[in-house]
Coordinates of N, CA, C and O and ligand atoms in Angstrom, one line a residue:
M18 N -24.8 -2.7 -3.5 CA -25.1 -1.7 -2.5 C -23.8 -2.3 -1.6 O -23.9 -3.9 -1.1
G19 N -22.5 -2.1 -1.1 CA -21.7 -2.8 0.0 C -20.5 -1.9 1.3 O -21.0 -1.1 -0.2
K20 N -19.9 -2.2 1.5 CA -18.7 -1.4 1.8 C -18.2 -1.6 0.9 O -17.2 -0.3 2.1
E21 N -17.4 -2.6 1.4 CA -15.7 -2.2 0.5 C -15.7 -1.9 -1.0 O -16.8 -1.5 -1.9
A22 N -15.2 -1.0 -1.7 CA -15.3 -0.8 -2.6 C -15.3 -1.8 -4.1 O -14.8 -3.2 -4.2
K23 N -16.3 -1.8 -5.2 CA -15.8 -3.0 -5.5 C -15.0 -2.1 -6.9 O -14.9 -0.8 -7.6
F24 N -15.1 -3.1 -8.3 CA -13.7 -2.2 -9.1 C -14.1 -2.4 -10.7 O -14.7 -4.5 -10.9
D25 N -14.9 -1.6 -11.9 CA -14.8 -1.4 -13.0 C -13.9 -3.2 -13.6 O -12.0 -2.5 -12.6
T26 N -13.4 -3.3 -15.2 CA -12.0 -3.6 -15.2 C -10.5 -2.7 -15.8 O -11.0 -1.8 -16.2
L27 N -10.4 -2.8 -15.3 CA -9.2 -2.4 -15.7 C -7.8 -2.0 -16.2 O -7.6 -3.1 -15.7
D28 N -7.2 -0.8 -17.1 CA -6.6 -1.6 -18.2 C -5.0 -0.7 -17.6 O -5.1 0.5 -17.6
G29 N -4.3 -1.5 -17.2 CA -2.5 -0.8 -16.5 C -2.0 -0.9 -17.1 O -0.7 -0.4 -16.7
S30 N -1.9 -1.6 -18.6 CA -0.8 -1.5 -19.1 C 0.6 -0.9 -18.8 O 1.3 -1.2 -20.0
N31 N 0.0 0.5 -19.4 CA 0.7 1.6 -19.7 C 1.0 2.2 -17.8 O 0.9 2.8 -18.2
V32 N 1.0 1.0 -17.3 CA 1.0 2.2 -15.2 C 2.3 1.6 -15.2 O 2.3 0.3 -14.4
K33 N 3.3 2.1 -14.0 CA 4.3 2.1 -13.9 C 3.4 1.8 -12.1 O 3.9 2.8 -11.9
V34 N 4.4 0.8 -11.6 CA 3.9 1.1 -9.9 C 4.7 0.6 -9.1 O 5.5 -0.2 -8.9
G35 N 5.5 1.8 -8.1 CA 6.4 1.3 -6.7 C 5.7 0.4 -5.6 O 4.0 1.0 -5.1
I36 N 6.1 -0.4 -4.8 CA 5.3 -0.8 -4.0 C 7.3 -0.7 -2.9 O 7.1 -1.0 -2.9
V37 N 6.6 -0.1 -1.9 CA 7.3 -0.6 -0.7 C 6.5 -0.8 0.7 O 5.4 -0.6 0.5
A38 N 7.5 -1.7 1.1 CA 7.1 -2.8 1.8 C 7.7 -2.7 3.2 O 8.6 -3.4 2.7
A39 N 7.6 -3.0 4.3 CA 7.5 -2.9 6.2 C 7.5 -4.4 6.1 O 7.5 -5.4 6.0
R40 N 9.3 -4.4 6.6 CA 9.1 -6.1 7.2 C 9.2 -6.5 8.6 O 9.4 -7.3 8.2
W41 N 8.7 -5.1 9.4 CA 7.8 -5.4 10.5 C 6.4 -7.1 10.0 O 6.5 -5.6 9.7
N42 N 6.7 -7.4 10.5 CA 5.8 -8.2 10.3 C 5.4 -8.5 9.1 O 4.2 -8.5 8.7
D43 N 6.5 -9.8 9.2 CA 6.4 -10.5 7.8 C 6.0 -11.1 7.3 O 5.2 -11.1 6.7
K44 N 5.4 -11.4 8.2 CA 4.4 -12.6 7.8 C 2.8 -12.1 7.1 O 2.4 -12.4 5.9
Y45 N 2.4 -10.7 7.4 CA 1.7 -10.3 7.1 C 1.9 -9.8 5.9 O 1.0 -9.9 4.7
T46 N 3.5 -8.2 5.9 CA 3.9 -7.3 4.4 C 3.9 -8.7 3.7 O 3.0 -8.3 3.0
Y47 N 4.4 -8.8 3.7 CA 4.3 -9.7 2.5 C 3.1 -11.3 1.3 O 3.2 -11.1 0.2
S48 N 2.0 -11.2 2.7 CA 1.3 -11.6 2.1 C 0.4 -10.1 1.6 O 0.3 -10.6 0.0
L49 N 0.7 -9.6 2.5 CA -0.2 -7.8 1.2 C 0.0 -7.5 0.5 O -0.2 -7.5 -0.9
V50 N 1.5 -7.9 0.0 CA 2.8 -7.4 -1.0 C 2.2 -8.6 -1.7 O 1.4 -8.0 -3.6
E51 N 1.7 -10.0 -2.4 CA 1.7 -10.9 -2.6 C -0.2 -10.3 -3.7 O 0.3 -10.4 -4.9
G52 N -1.0 -10.7 -2.8 CA -1.6 -9.6 -3.0 C -1.5 -8.3 -3.9 O -2.8 -8.7 -4.6
C53 N -1.6 -7.8 -3.6 CA -1.4 -6.8 -4.3 C -0.5 -6.2 -5.5 O -1.6 -6.7 -6.7
R54 N 0.5 -7.5 -6.0 CA 1.4 -8.1 -7.2 C 0.2 -8.8 -7.7 O -0.1 -8.1 -9.6
E55 N -0.4 -10.1 -7.7 CA -1.3 -10.5 -8.3 C -2.8 -9.5 -8.5 O -3.8 -9.5 -10.1
S56 N -3.0 -8.3 -7.7 CA -4.5 -7.5 -8.4 C -4.0 -7.1 -9.6 O -4.4 -6.9 -10.3
L57 N -2.4 -6.3 -9.7 CA -1.0 -6.0 -11.1 C -1.5 -6.7 -12.0 O -1.6 -6.1 -12.9
V58 N -1.3 -7.4 -11.7 CA -1.0 -8.8 -13.3 C -2.6 -9.2 -13.7 O -2.1 -9.0 -14.6
E59 N -3.2 -8.8 -12.9 CA -4.8 -9.2 -12.9 C -5.3 -7.7 -13.7 O -5.7 -7.8 -14.7
C60 N -5.1 -7.1 -13.5 CA -5.2 -5.7 -13.9 C -4.3 -4.9 -15.4 O -4.3 -4.0 -16.3
N61 N -3.2 -6.8 -15.7 CA -2.4 -5.9 -16.7 C -0.6 -5.3 -16.8 O -1.1 -5.2 -18.0
V62 N -1.2 -5.3 -15.5 CA 0.3 -4.2 -15.5 C 1.3 -5.0 -15.5 O 1.6 -6.4 -15.2
K63 N 2.4 -4.8 -17.0 CA 3.6 -5.4 -16.8 C 4.8 -6.1 -15.1 O 4.7 -4.9 -14.8
A64 N 5.2 -7.4 -15.6 CA 5.5 -7.2 -14.6 C 7.4 -6.1 -14.2 O 7.4 -5.7 -13.5
E65 N 7.9 -5.5 -15.6 CA 8.3 -5.3 -16.0 C 8.4 -3.6 -15.3 O 9.2 -2.7 -14.9
N66 N 6.9 -3.3 -14.7 CA 6.6 -2.4 -14.4 C 6.4 -2.5 -12.9 O 5.7 -1.1 -12.8
I67 N 6.5 -2.2 -12.5 CA 6.8 -3.1 -11.5 C 7.8 -3.1 -10.9 O 8.5 -4.0 -10.7
T68 N 8.0 -1.5 -9.5 CA 9.6 -2.3 -8.9 C 9.1 -1.5 -7.6 O 8.3 -1.6 -6.8
G69 N 10.1 -2.6 -6.8 CA 9.5 -3.2 -5.0 C 11.0 -3.4 -4.8 O 12.0 -3.5 -5.3
I70 N 10.6 -2.4 -2.8 CA 11.7 -2.2 -1.7 C 11.0 -2.5 -1.2 O 9.6 -2.1 -0.6
F71 N 12.0 -3.5 0.0 CA 11.5 -3.2 1.8 C 11.8 -2.1 2.3 O 13.4 -1.9 1.8
V72 N 11.6 -2.4 3.5 CA 11.9 -0.5 4.9 C 11.9 -1.4 5.4 O 11.1 -2.7 5.7
P73 N 12.8 -1.2 7.3 CA 12.6 -2.4 8.6 C 10.9 -2.1 8.9 O 11.1 -3.0 8.8
G74 N 10.1 -0.9 9.3 CA 9.3 -0.7 9.9 C 8.2 -0.1 8.8 O 8.6 0.9 7.8
A75 N 6.9 -0.1 9.4 CA 6.0 1.0 9.1 C 6.3 2.8 8.9 O 5.8 2.4 8.0
Y76 N 7.6 3.2 10.0 CA 7.8 4.3 9.8 C 8.4 4.7 8.8 O 8.6 5.8 8.7
E77 N 8.6 3.7 8.5 CA 10.2 4.2 7.0 C 9.3 4.4 6.3 O 9.7 4.5 4.9
V78 N 8.2 4.2 5.7 CA 7.2 3.3 4.2 C 7.2 4.9 3.8 O 7.3 4.4 2.8
P79 N 7.0 5.8 4.0 CA 7.2 7.5 4.0 C 8.0 7.3 3.5 O 8.1 7.9 2.0
L80 N 9.2 7.5 4.3 CA 10.7 7.6 3.2 C 11.1 6.5 2.1 O 11.5 7.6 0.6
G81 N 11.1 5.3 2.0 CA 10.7 4.8 1.3 C 10.1 4.7 0.1 O 10.5 4.7 -1.3
A82 N 8.8 5.3 0.2 CA 7.5 5.7 -0.8 C 8.5 7.2 -1.2 O 8.3 7.0 -3.1
K83 N 9.4 8.0 -1.0 CA 9.5 8.8 -1.6 C 10.8 9.1 -2.5 O 11.1 8.7 -3.5
H84 N 11.7 8.1 -1.7 CA 12.9 7.8 -2.6 C 12.5 7.7 -3.8 O 13.0 7.2 -4.9
L85 N 11.4 5.8 -3.9 CA 11.0 5.7 -5.1 C 10.3 6.5 -5.9 O 10.0 7.0 -7.6
L86 N 9.4 7.5 -5.6 CA 8.5 8.8 -6.4 C 10.4 10.1 -6.7 O 10.1 10.2 -8.3
D87 N 11.4 10.0 -5.7 CA 11.7 10.6 -6.4 C 13.0 10.2 -7.5 O 14.1 10.5 -8.5
T88 N 13.3 8.5 -7.2 CA 14.1 8.0 -8.6 C 13.9 7.1 -9.7 O 14.1 6.3 -9.5
T89 N 13.3 6.8 -9.5 CA 11.6 5.7 -10.3 C 10.7 6.5 -11.3 O 10.5 8.2 -10.5
D90 N 10.1 5.9 -12.7 CA 9.7 7.2 -12.8 C 8.2 6.5 -12.3 O 6.9 6.3 -13.7
V91 N 7.8 5.5 -11.3 CA 6.2 5.2 -11.3 C 5.7 6.3 -11.0 O 5.5 7.6 -10.6
D92 N 4.0 6.1 -11.7 CA 3.2 6.6 -11.7 C 2.4 6.6 -10.0 O 1.3 7.7 -9.7
V93 N 3.0 5.4 -9.5 CA 2.0 5.4 -8.2 C 2.4 4.3 -7.7 O 3.4 3.9 -7.5
V94 N 2.2 5.4 -5.9 CA 2.8 3.7 -4.9 C 1.9 2.8 -4.2 O 0.9 3.7 -4.4
V95 N 2.5 2.3 -4.6 CA 1.3 1.7 -3.4 C 2.6 0.9 -1.9 O 3.4 0.9 -0.9
A96 N 2.1 1.3 -0.7 CA 3.2 1.7 1.0 C 2.5 0.5 1.3 O 1.0 0.7 1.7
V97 N 3.4 -0.4 2.4 CA 2.2 -1.2 3.0 C 2.9 -1.7 4.3 O 4.4 -1.6 4.2
G98 N 2.6 -1.3 4.7 CA 3.2 -2.2 7.0 C 1.9 -2.8 7.0 O 1.3 -2.8 6.7
C99 N 2.3 -3.0 8.4 CA 1.8 -3.9 8.8 C 1.7 -3.4 10.9 O 3.0 -4.0 11.0
L100 N 1.4 -2.4 11.4 CA 1.0 -1.8 12.9 C -0.2 -2.7 14.0 O -1.2 -2.7 13.4
I101 N 1.2 -3.3 15.0 CA -0.3 -3.8 15.7 C -0.2 -3.9 17.5 O 1.1 -3.1 17.6
K102 N -1.2 -3.4 17.9 CA -0.9 -2.4 19.2 C 0.1 -2.9 20.2 O -0.6 -4.2 20.3
G103 N 0.7 -2.5 20.2 CA 1.4 -3.2 22.1 C 1.4 -3.0 23.2 O 0.0 -2.4 23.3
A104 N 2.0 -3.3 23.5 CA 0.9 -2.5 25.4 C 1.7 -1.3 25.9 O 1.7 -0.3 27.1
T105 N 2.1 -0.4 24.9 CA 3.0 1.6 24.6 C 2.5 1.4 24.0 O 1.6 1.9 23.0
M106 N 2.6 3.2 24.0 CA 2.1 4.5 22.9 C 3.3 4.4 21.7 O 2.4 4.6 21.0
H107 N 3.9 3.2 21.2 CA 4.2 3.2 20.0 C 3.4 3.2 18.7 O 3.1 3.7 18.0
F108 N 2.5 2.3 19.4 CA 1.4 1.9 17.9 C 0.7 3.3 17.8 O 0.7 3.9 16.2
E109 N 0.5 4.1 18.1 CA -0.5 5.5 18.1 C 0.9 6.0 17.5 O -0.2 6.9 16.7
Y110 N 2.3 6.7 18.1 CA 2.4 7.6 17.5 C 2.9 6.7 16.3 O 3.0 7.8 15.1
I111 N 3.3 5.6 16.0 CA 3.0 4.7 13.9 C 2.4 5.1 13.3 O 2.7 5.8 12.4
C112 N 1.1 4.4 14.0 CA -0.3 5.1 13.0 C -0.5 7.0 12.4 O 0.2 7.0 11.3
E113 N 0.6 8.1 13.4 CA -0.1 9.0 12.9 C 0.6 9.3 12.0 O 0.5 9.8 10.9
A114 N 2.4 8.9 12.8 CA 3.3 9.1 11.6 C 3.6 9.1 10.6 O 2.8 9.7 9.1
V115 N 3.0 8.0 10.2 CA 3.0 7.2 8.9 C 1.8 7.5 8.2 O 1.7 8.1 6.4
S116 N 0.4 7.8 8.1 CA -0.8 8.6 7.5 C -0.6 9.4 7.9 O -0.8 10.2 6.4
Q117 N 0.0 10.6 8.0 CA 0.4 12.0 7.9 C 1.6 11.5 6.7 O 1.4 13.2 5.3
G118 N 2.8 10.2 7.0 CA 3.4 10.6 5.7 C 2.9 10.7 4.6 O 3.2 10.9 3.9
I119 N 2.0 9.5 4.5 CA 1.6 9.7 3.3 C 1.0 10.1 3.2 O 0.1 10.8 1.7
M120 N -0.5 10.7 3.6 CA -0.6 11.9 3.2 C -0.5 13.0 2.4 O -0.4 13.6 0.6
R121 N 0.5 13.5 3.3 CA 1.4 14.1 2.6 C 2.9 14.3 1.2 O 2.5 15.3 0.4
L122 N 2.9 12.9 1.1 CA 3.1 12.6 -0.1 C 2.3 13.0 -1.5 O 2.8 13.6 -2.6
N123 N 0.8 11.4 -1.6 CA 0.2 11.8 -1.9 C 0.0 13.3 -2.8 O -0.1 14.3 -3.8
L124 N -0.5 14.4 -2.3 CA -0.5 15.8 -2.5 C 0.7 16.7 -2.9 O 0.8 17.6 -4.1
D125 N 1.9 16.6 -2.0 CA 2.6 17.9 -2.4 C 3.5 17.2 -4.0 O 4.2 17.3 -4.9
Y126 N 3.2 15.8 -4.5 CA 3.8 15.1 -5.1 C 2.5 15.1 -6.5 O 3.6 14.8 -7.4
G127 N 1.5 14.7 -6.2 CA 0.9 14.7 -7.0 C 0.2 13.8 -7.8 O -0.1 13.3 -8.9
K128 N 1.1 13.0 -7.1 CA 1.0 10.9 -7.5 C 0.6 10.3 -6.1 O 0.5 11.1 -5.2
P129 N -0.8 9.2 -6.6 CA -0.6 8.7 -5.5 C -0.6 7.7 -4.7 O 0.9 7.6 -5.3
V130 N -0.5 8.0 -3.6 CA 0.3 7.7 -2.2 C -0.7 6.1 -1.6 O -1.0 7.0 -0.7
I131 N -0.8 5.1 -1.9 CA -1.9 3.7 -1.6 C -1.3 4.2 -0.1 O -0.2 3.1 0.1
F132 N -2.4 4.2 0.7 CA -2.8 3.6 2.3 C -2.7 1.7 2.4 O -3.7 1.5 3.0
G133 N -1.4 1.7 2.1 CA -1.6 0.6 2.5 C -1.1 -0.4 3.2 O -0.1 -1.6 3.9
I134 N -1.2 0.5 5.1 CA -0.9 0.3 6.1 C -2.2 -0.2 7.2 O -3.5 0.5 7.1
L135 N -2.2 -1.7 7.5 CA -3.2 -2.2 8.4 C -2.6 -1.4 9.9 O -1.2 -1.9 10.2
T136 N -3.8 -1.1 10.3 CA -3.2 -1.0 11.7 C -4.3 -1.2 12.5 O -5.4 -1.7 13.2
C137 N -3.8 -2.3 13.0 CA -4.5 -3.9 13.9 C -4.6 -3.6 15.6 O -3.3 -3.4 16.4
L138 N -5.5 -4.2 16.2 CA -5.1 -4.7 17.7 C -4.9 -5.7 18.1 O -4.1 -5.7 18.8
N139 N -4.6 -6.5 17.2 CA -4.5 -8.0 17.4 C -4.2 -8.2 16.3 O -4.4 -8.1 15.1
E140 N -3.5 -9.4 16.6 CA -2.6 -10.4 15.7 C -3.1 -11.4 14.4 O -3.3 -11.4 13.8
E141 N -4.6 -11.6 15.8 CA -5.6 -12.0 14.6 C -6.9 -11.3 13.9 O -6.5 -11.2 12.4
Q142 N -6.6 -9.4 14.0 CA -7.2 -8.6 13.2 C -6.4 -8.6 11.8 O -6.7 -8.4 10.4
A143 N -4.4 -8.5 12.2 CA -3.6 -8.5 11.2 C -4.3 -10.4 10.2 O -4.3 -9.9 9.0
Q144 N -4.7 -11.1 10.1 CA -4.6 -12.2 10.1 C -5.5 -12.1 8.9 O -5.0 -12.7 8.4
E145 N -6.9 -11.4 9.3 CA -7.8 -11.7 8.7 C -7.6 -10.8 7.9 O -8.3 -10.8 6.8
R146 N -7.2 -9.6 7.9 CA -6.9 -8.4 7.0 C -6.1 -8.1 5.6 O -6.4 -8.1 4.6
S147 N -4.4 -9.7 5.8 CA -3.6 -10.5 4.5 C -3.8 -11.5 4.2 O -2.9 -11.1 3.5
I148 N -4.3 -12.7 4.7 CA -4.1 -14.2 4.5 C -5.2 -14.7 4.1 O -6.1 -13.9 4.9
G149 N -5.6 -15.2 2.6 CA -6.8 -16.2 2.4 C -7.1 -14.5 1.5 O -6.7 -13.5 1.0
E150 N -8.8 -14.5 1.1 CA -9.7 -14.2 0.5 C -9.8 -12.8 0.4 O -10.3 -12.5 0.1
H151 N -9.1 -11.3 2.3 CA -9.7 -11.2 2.4 C -8.1 -10.5 2.1 O -8.1 -9.2 2.4
N152 N -7.5 -10.7 2.0 CA -5.6 -10.0 1.1 C -6.4 -8.4 1.3 O -6.3 -8.0 -0.3
H153 N -6.4 -7.3 1.8 CA -6.7 -6.4 1.8 C -5.0 -5.9 0.5 O -6.1 -5.3 -0.5
G154 N -4.2 -5.7 0.6 CA -3.1 -5.6 -0.6 C -4.5 -5.9 -2.6 O -3.8 -5.2 -3.3
I155 N -5.6 -6.8 -2.2 CA -6.1 -6.8 -3.7 C -6.2 -6.4 -3.6 O -6.1 -5.1 -5.5
G156 N -7.4 -4.8 -3.3 CA -7.6 -4.1 -3.3 C -7.0 -3.0 -3.5 O -7.1 -1.9 -4.0
W157 N -5.4 -2.7 -2.1 CA -4.5 -1.8 -2.5 C -4.0 -1.8 -4.2 O -3.6 -1.0 -5.3
G158 N -3.9 -2.6 -4.9 CA -3.7 -2.6 -6.1 C -4.5 -2.4 -6.8 O -4.6 -1.4 -8.2
K159 N -5.4 -2.4 -7.2 CA -6.7 -2.4 -8.1 C -6.7 -0.5 -7.7 O -6.9 -0.4 -8.6
T160 N -6.8 0.0 -6.4 CA -6.7 1.3 -6.1 C -6.2 2.2 -7.4 O -5.8 3.5 -7.6
A161 N -4.6 1.9 -7.3 CA -3.1 2.1 -7.7 C -3.2 2.0 -8.9 O -3.1 3.4 -9.4
V162 N -4.2 1.1 -9.9 CA -3.8 1.4 -11.3 C -5.3 2.1 -11.4 O -5.4 3.2 -12.3
E163 N -6.8 2.5 -11.0 CA -7.5 3.3 -10.8 C -7.4 4.9 -10.8 O -7.2 5.8 -11.9
M164 N -6.5 5.0 -9.8 CA -6.0 6.5 -9.1 C -4.9 6.4 -10.8 O -5.2 7.8 -10.3
V165 N -4.2 4.9 -11.3 CA -3.3 6.1 -12.4 C -4.2 7.3 -13.6 O -3.9 7.9 -14.3
L166 N -4.8 6.0 -13.6 CA -6.2 6.1 -15.4 C -7.0 7.2 -14.8 O -7.5 8.5 -15.8
L167 N -7.5 7.0 -13.5 CA -8.2 9.2 -13.3 C -7.3 10.1 -13.2 O -7.7 11.5 -13.8
Q168 N -5.7 10.3 -13.3 CA -4.8 10.9 -13.2 C -5.0 11.3 -15.2 O -4.7 12.4 -15.5
Q169 N -4.5 9.4 -14.8 CA -4.5 9.7 -17.7 C -5.6 10.6 -17.7 O -5.4 10.1 -19.3
K170 N -6.9 10.8 -16.8 CA -7.9 11.0 -17.7 C -8.6 9.7 -18.4 O -9.6 9.4 -20.1
K171 N -8.0 8.9 -18.5 CA -8.9 7.2 -18.6 C -10.2 6.9 -18.6 O -10.3 6.8 -18.9
I172 N -10.4 7.1 -17.8 CA -11.8 7.3 -16.5 C -12.6 7.8 -16.0 O -11.9 8.3 -16.1
G173 N -14.0 7.7 -16.0 CA -14.6 8.9 -15.4 C -15.4 8.9 -15.5 O -16.5 7.6 -14.8
M174 N -17.0 10.0 -14.1 CA -17.6 9.2 -13.9 C -19.2 9.2 -15.7 O -18.4 10.1 -15.6
Ligands
DLZ209 C1 8.6 -0.2 17.1 C2 8.0 -0.5 16.2 C3 6.1 -1.1 16.8 C4 6.9 -1.8 18.8 N1 5.9 -1.5 16.2 C5 5.9 -2.0 14.7 C6 4.8 -2.8 13.9 O1 3.5 -3.3 14.8 N2 4.8 -3.2 12.5 C7 5.5 -1.8 12.0 O2 5.8 -1.8 10.8 N3 6.6 -1.3 12.9 C8 7.0 -1.4 14.1 N4 7.8 -0.9 15.4 C9 9.4 0.1 13.4 C10 9.2 0.6 13.2 O3 8.4 0.6 12.5 C11 10.3 1.6 12.5 O4 10.9 0.9 12.0 C12 11.7 2.1 14.8 O5 10.6 2.5 15.2 C13 12.6 2.4 13.7 O6 11.8 3.8 12.6

């Protein structure tokens, strides 16, 4: 038993993945993208089947994901950003808008859009979750492949 999801071996050799990442807090988002890419490679996703774009901040991530869904043949998008709480209400508004936007894309498109957005209270939390062995991007990459295989009915309980 554990808190985090465990993953079986996943065959992503026929899976096409889009990654959209925010440049705000790039020290963390670039590392999250790296972790995601590494886990995709581990799942046999081909390098030519990974399309990546950057957008300015987390608020732009849902529209960036929509752009990938509209203009490419990706099966899944991993939406990456890192929000860190500041002194004003900006954090709360952006967190709410981004999470609603990403869920809307999932249901509107019927394709998985993975919630790769860290919502941190401080830099320390962002660092812990993005750099080193607890890089959450690793799990997001595996989640992306699993959700596509589920849709393709290649896995089940
Ligand atoms: C404005 C803003 C603030 C205060 N904080 C963050 C953050 O922690 N992480 C992030 O990705 N983006 C932040 N932004 C920028 C917004 O996401 C957005 O890019 C701008 O408001 C322009 O729409």
